[in-house]
Coordinates of C-alpha atoms and ligand atoms in Angstrom, one line a residue:
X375 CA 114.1 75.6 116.1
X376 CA 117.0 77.0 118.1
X377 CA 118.5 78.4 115.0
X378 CA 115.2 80.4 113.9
X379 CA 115.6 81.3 117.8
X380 CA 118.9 82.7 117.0
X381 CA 117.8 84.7 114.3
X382 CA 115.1 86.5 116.6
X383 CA 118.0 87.4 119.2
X384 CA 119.8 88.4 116.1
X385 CA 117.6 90.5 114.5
X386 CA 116.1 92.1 117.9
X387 CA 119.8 93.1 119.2
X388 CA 120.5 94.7 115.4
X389 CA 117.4 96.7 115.3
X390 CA 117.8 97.8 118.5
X391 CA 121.7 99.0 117.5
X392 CA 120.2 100.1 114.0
X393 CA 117.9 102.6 116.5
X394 CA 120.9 103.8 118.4
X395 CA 122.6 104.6 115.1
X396 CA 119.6 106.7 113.9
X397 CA 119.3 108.5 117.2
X398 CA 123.0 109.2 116.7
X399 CA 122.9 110.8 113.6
X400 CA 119.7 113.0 114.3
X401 CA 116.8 111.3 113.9
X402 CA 114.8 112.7 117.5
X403 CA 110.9 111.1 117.1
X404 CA 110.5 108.9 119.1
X405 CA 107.7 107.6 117.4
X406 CA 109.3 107.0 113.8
X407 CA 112.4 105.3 116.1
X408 CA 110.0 103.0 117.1
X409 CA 108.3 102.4 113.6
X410 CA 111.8 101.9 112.6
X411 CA 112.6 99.1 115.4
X412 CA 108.7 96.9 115.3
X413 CA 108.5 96.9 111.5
X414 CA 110.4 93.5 110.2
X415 CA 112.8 95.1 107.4
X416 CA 114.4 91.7 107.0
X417 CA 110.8 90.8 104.9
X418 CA 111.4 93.0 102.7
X419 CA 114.4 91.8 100.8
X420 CA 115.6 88.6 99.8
X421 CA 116.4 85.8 102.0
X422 CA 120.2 86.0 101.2
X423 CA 120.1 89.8 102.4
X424 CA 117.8 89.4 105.4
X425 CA 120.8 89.0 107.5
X426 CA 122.0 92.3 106.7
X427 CA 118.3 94.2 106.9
X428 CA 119.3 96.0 110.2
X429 CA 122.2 97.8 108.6
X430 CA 121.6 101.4 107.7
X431 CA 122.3 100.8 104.1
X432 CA 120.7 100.4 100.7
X433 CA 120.3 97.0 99.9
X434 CA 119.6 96.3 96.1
X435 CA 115.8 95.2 95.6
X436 CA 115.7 93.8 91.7
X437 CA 115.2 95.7 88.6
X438 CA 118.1 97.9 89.2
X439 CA 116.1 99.6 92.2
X440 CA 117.0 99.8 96.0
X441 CA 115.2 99.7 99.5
X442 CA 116.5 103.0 100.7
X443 CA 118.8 103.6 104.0
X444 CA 116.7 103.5 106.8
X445 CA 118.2 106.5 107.9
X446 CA 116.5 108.2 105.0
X447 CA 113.3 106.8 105.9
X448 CA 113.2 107.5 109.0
X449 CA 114.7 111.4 108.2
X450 CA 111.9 112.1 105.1
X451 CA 109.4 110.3 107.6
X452 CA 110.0 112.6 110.4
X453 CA 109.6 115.7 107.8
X454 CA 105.9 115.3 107.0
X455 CA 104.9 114.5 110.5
X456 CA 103.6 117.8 112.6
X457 CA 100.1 118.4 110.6
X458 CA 97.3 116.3 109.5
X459 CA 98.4 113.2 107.7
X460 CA 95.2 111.7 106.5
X461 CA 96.3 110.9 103.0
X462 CA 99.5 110.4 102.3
X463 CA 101.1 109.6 98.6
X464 CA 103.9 108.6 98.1
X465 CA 106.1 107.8 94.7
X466 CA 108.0 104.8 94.2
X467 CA 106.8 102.0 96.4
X468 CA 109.3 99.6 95.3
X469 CA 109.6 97.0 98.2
X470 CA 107.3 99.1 100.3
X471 CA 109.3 99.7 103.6
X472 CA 109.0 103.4 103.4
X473 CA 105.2 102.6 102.4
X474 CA 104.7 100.1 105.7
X475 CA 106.3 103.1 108.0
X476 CA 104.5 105.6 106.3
X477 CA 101.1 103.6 107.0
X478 CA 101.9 104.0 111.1
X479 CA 101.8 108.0 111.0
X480 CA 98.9 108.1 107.9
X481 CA 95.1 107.1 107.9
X482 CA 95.5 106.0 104.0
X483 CA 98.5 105.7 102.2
X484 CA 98.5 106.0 98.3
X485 CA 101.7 103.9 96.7
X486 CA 103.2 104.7 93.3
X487 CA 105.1 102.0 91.6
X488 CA 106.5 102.3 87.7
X489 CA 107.8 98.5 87.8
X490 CA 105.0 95.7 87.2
X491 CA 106.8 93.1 89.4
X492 CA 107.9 95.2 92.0
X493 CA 104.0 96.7 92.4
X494 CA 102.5 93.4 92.3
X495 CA 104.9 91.8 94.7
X496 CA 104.1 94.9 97.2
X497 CA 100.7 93.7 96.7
X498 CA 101.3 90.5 98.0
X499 CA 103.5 91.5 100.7
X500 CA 101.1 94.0 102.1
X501 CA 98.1 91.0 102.5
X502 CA 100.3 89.0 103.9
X503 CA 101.7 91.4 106.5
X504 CA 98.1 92.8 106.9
X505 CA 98.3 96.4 106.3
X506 CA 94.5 97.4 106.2
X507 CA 95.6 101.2 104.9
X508 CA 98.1 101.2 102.1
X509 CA 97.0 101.2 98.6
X510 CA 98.7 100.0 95.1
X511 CA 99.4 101.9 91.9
X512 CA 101.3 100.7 89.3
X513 CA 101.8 104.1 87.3
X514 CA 103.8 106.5 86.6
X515 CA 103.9 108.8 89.9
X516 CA 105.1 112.1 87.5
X517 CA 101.5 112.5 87.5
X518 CA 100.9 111.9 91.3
X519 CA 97.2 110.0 91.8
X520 CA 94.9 112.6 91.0
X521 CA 91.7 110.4 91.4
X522 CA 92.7 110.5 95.2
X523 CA 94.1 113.6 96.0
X524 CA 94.6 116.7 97.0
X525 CA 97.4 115.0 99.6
X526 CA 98.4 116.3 103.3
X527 CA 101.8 114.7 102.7
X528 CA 103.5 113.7 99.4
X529 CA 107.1 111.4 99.7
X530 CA 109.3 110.5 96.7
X531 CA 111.4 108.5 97.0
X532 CA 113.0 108.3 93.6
X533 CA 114.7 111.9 92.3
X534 CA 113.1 113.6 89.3
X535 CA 115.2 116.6 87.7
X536 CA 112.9 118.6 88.5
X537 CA 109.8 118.5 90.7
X538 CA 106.9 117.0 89.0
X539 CA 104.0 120.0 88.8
X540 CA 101.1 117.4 89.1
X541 CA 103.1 116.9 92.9
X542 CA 102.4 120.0 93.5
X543 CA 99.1 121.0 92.4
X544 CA 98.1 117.6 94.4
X545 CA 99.1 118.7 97.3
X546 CA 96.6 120.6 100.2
X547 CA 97.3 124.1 101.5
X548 CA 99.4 123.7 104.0
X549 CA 100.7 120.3 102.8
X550 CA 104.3 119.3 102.5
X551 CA 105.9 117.7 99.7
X552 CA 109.8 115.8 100.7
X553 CA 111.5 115.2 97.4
X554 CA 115.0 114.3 96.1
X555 CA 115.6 117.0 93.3
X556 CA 118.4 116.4 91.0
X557 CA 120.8 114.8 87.9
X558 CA 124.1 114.0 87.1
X559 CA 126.0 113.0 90.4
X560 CA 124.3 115.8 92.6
X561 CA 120.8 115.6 94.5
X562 CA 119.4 117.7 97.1
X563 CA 116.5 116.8 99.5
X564 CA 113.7 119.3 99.0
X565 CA 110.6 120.2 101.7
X566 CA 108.0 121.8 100.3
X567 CA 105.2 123.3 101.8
X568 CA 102.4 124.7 99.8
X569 CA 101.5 127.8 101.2
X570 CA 98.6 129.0 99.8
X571 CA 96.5 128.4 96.4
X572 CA 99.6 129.8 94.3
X573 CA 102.5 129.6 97.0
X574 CA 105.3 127.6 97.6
X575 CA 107.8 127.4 100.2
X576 CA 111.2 125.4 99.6
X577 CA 114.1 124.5 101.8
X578 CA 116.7 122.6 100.7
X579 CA 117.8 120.2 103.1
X580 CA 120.6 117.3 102.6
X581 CA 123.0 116.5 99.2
X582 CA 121.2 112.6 98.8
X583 CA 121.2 110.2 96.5
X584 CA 117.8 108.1 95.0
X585 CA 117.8 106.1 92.0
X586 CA 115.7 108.2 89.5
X587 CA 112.8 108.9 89.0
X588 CA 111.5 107.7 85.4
X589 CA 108.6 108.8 83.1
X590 CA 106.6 106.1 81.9
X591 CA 105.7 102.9 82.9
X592 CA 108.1 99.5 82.9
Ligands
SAH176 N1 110.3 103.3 98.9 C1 111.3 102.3 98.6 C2 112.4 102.8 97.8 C3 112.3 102.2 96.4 S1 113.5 102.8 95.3 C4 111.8 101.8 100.0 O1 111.1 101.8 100.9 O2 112.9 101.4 100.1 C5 112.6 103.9 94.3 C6 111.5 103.3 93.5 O3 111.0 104.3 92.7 C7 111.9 102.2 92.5 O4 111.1 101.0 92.8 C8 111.5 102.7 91.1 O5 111.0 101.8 90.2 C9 110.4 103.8 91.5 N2 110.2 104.8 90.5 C10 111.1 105.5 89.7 N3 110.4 106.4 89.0 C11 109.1 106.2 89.3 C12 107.9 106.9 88.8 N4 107.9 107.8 87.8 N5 106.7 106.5 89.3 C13 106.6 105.5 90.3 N6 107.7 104.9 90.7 C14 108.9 105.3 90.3

């Protein structure tokens, strides 16, 4: 018993210095901090890496795939806040931390996943933790989840080459789309706001780096 104690103490103190870290290195809602600090990352890795869950790094997920930094999450997360974030899609599920932290800010979330075991695991996870307002796809999110769009807010978080045009055309007017753009060794982080029917804003933000984004299903 005193040893699971230790591990609460543990993991309170290292999400609380994991918070301080974020804060440090820009991150300003104070909202997303605290999505960041109540929502148990350690569940969403294995048990050998739960120790290290409260580090702002990648930690590897199976498949060749990767929870991402939480300072990425909580950096993309802040980018779509400021309008209406009723439906929210994002692309790339895989252990479904961004998903979870997405589901705080968003009435319905919509979760993309190209990897079988890694969507039906998030399945599981998502019962068990009792998230009433995330939803499952195992597809390929290239094409977005047209059934369910247009969205307010689009998040990949796997990088295409280029961005996907069924992203776009799902998005609302005035709906932002955060995205890792690129290939070979260089990625930038791309906010896109549709402007109108035909109209597109784009600033490029951060060089980052995402596993890719594949077409297809695995
Ligand atoms: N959102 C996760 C990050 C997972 S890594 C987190 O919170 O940490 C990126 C995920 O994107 C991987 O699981 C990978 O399988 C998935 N992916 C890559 N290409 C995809 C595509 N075309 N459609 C859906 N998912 C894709």
């Amino acid at each position: 018993m005193n040893e699971h104690r230790g591990i609460g103490l543990t993991s309170e103190r290292t999400r609380i210095r994991l918070v301080k870290q974020l804060k440090e290195m820009g991150v300003i809602n104070l909202d997303v901090l605290d999505a960041i600090q109540t929502t148990p990352r350690h569940l969403f890795v294995d048990e050998g890496l739960a120790s290290r869950a409260y580090e702002n790094t990648a930690l590897p997920i199976g498949h060749g795939q990767t929870i991402s930094q939480p300072y990425i999450v909580a950096k993309m997360t802040e980018l779509l806040l400021g309008g209406p974030l009723d439906k929210v899609l994002e692309i790339g599920a895989g252990c479904g931390y961004q998903s979870v932290i997405l589901a705080r800010f968003a009435k319905q979330v919509y979760s993309v996943e190209r990897i079988s075991p890694l969507a039906i695991k998030l399945r599981e996870r998502i019962q068990q933790l009792r998230y009433r307002n995330i939803l499952v796809k195992y597809g390929d999110g290239m094409q977005g989840w047209p059934e369910n769009g247009p969205f307010d807010a689009i998040l990949a978080a796997a990088a295409p080459e280029s961005v996907p045009p069924k992203l776009l055309e799902q998005l609302k007017i005035g709906g932002r789309l955060v995205i890792p753009v690129g290939g070979d060794g260089h990625q930038d982080l791309l906010l896109i706001t549709r402007e109108d029917e035909d109209n597109y804003s784009e600033k490029k933000l951060d060089a980052v780096s995402f596993v890719p984004m594949k077409s297809g299903m695995n």
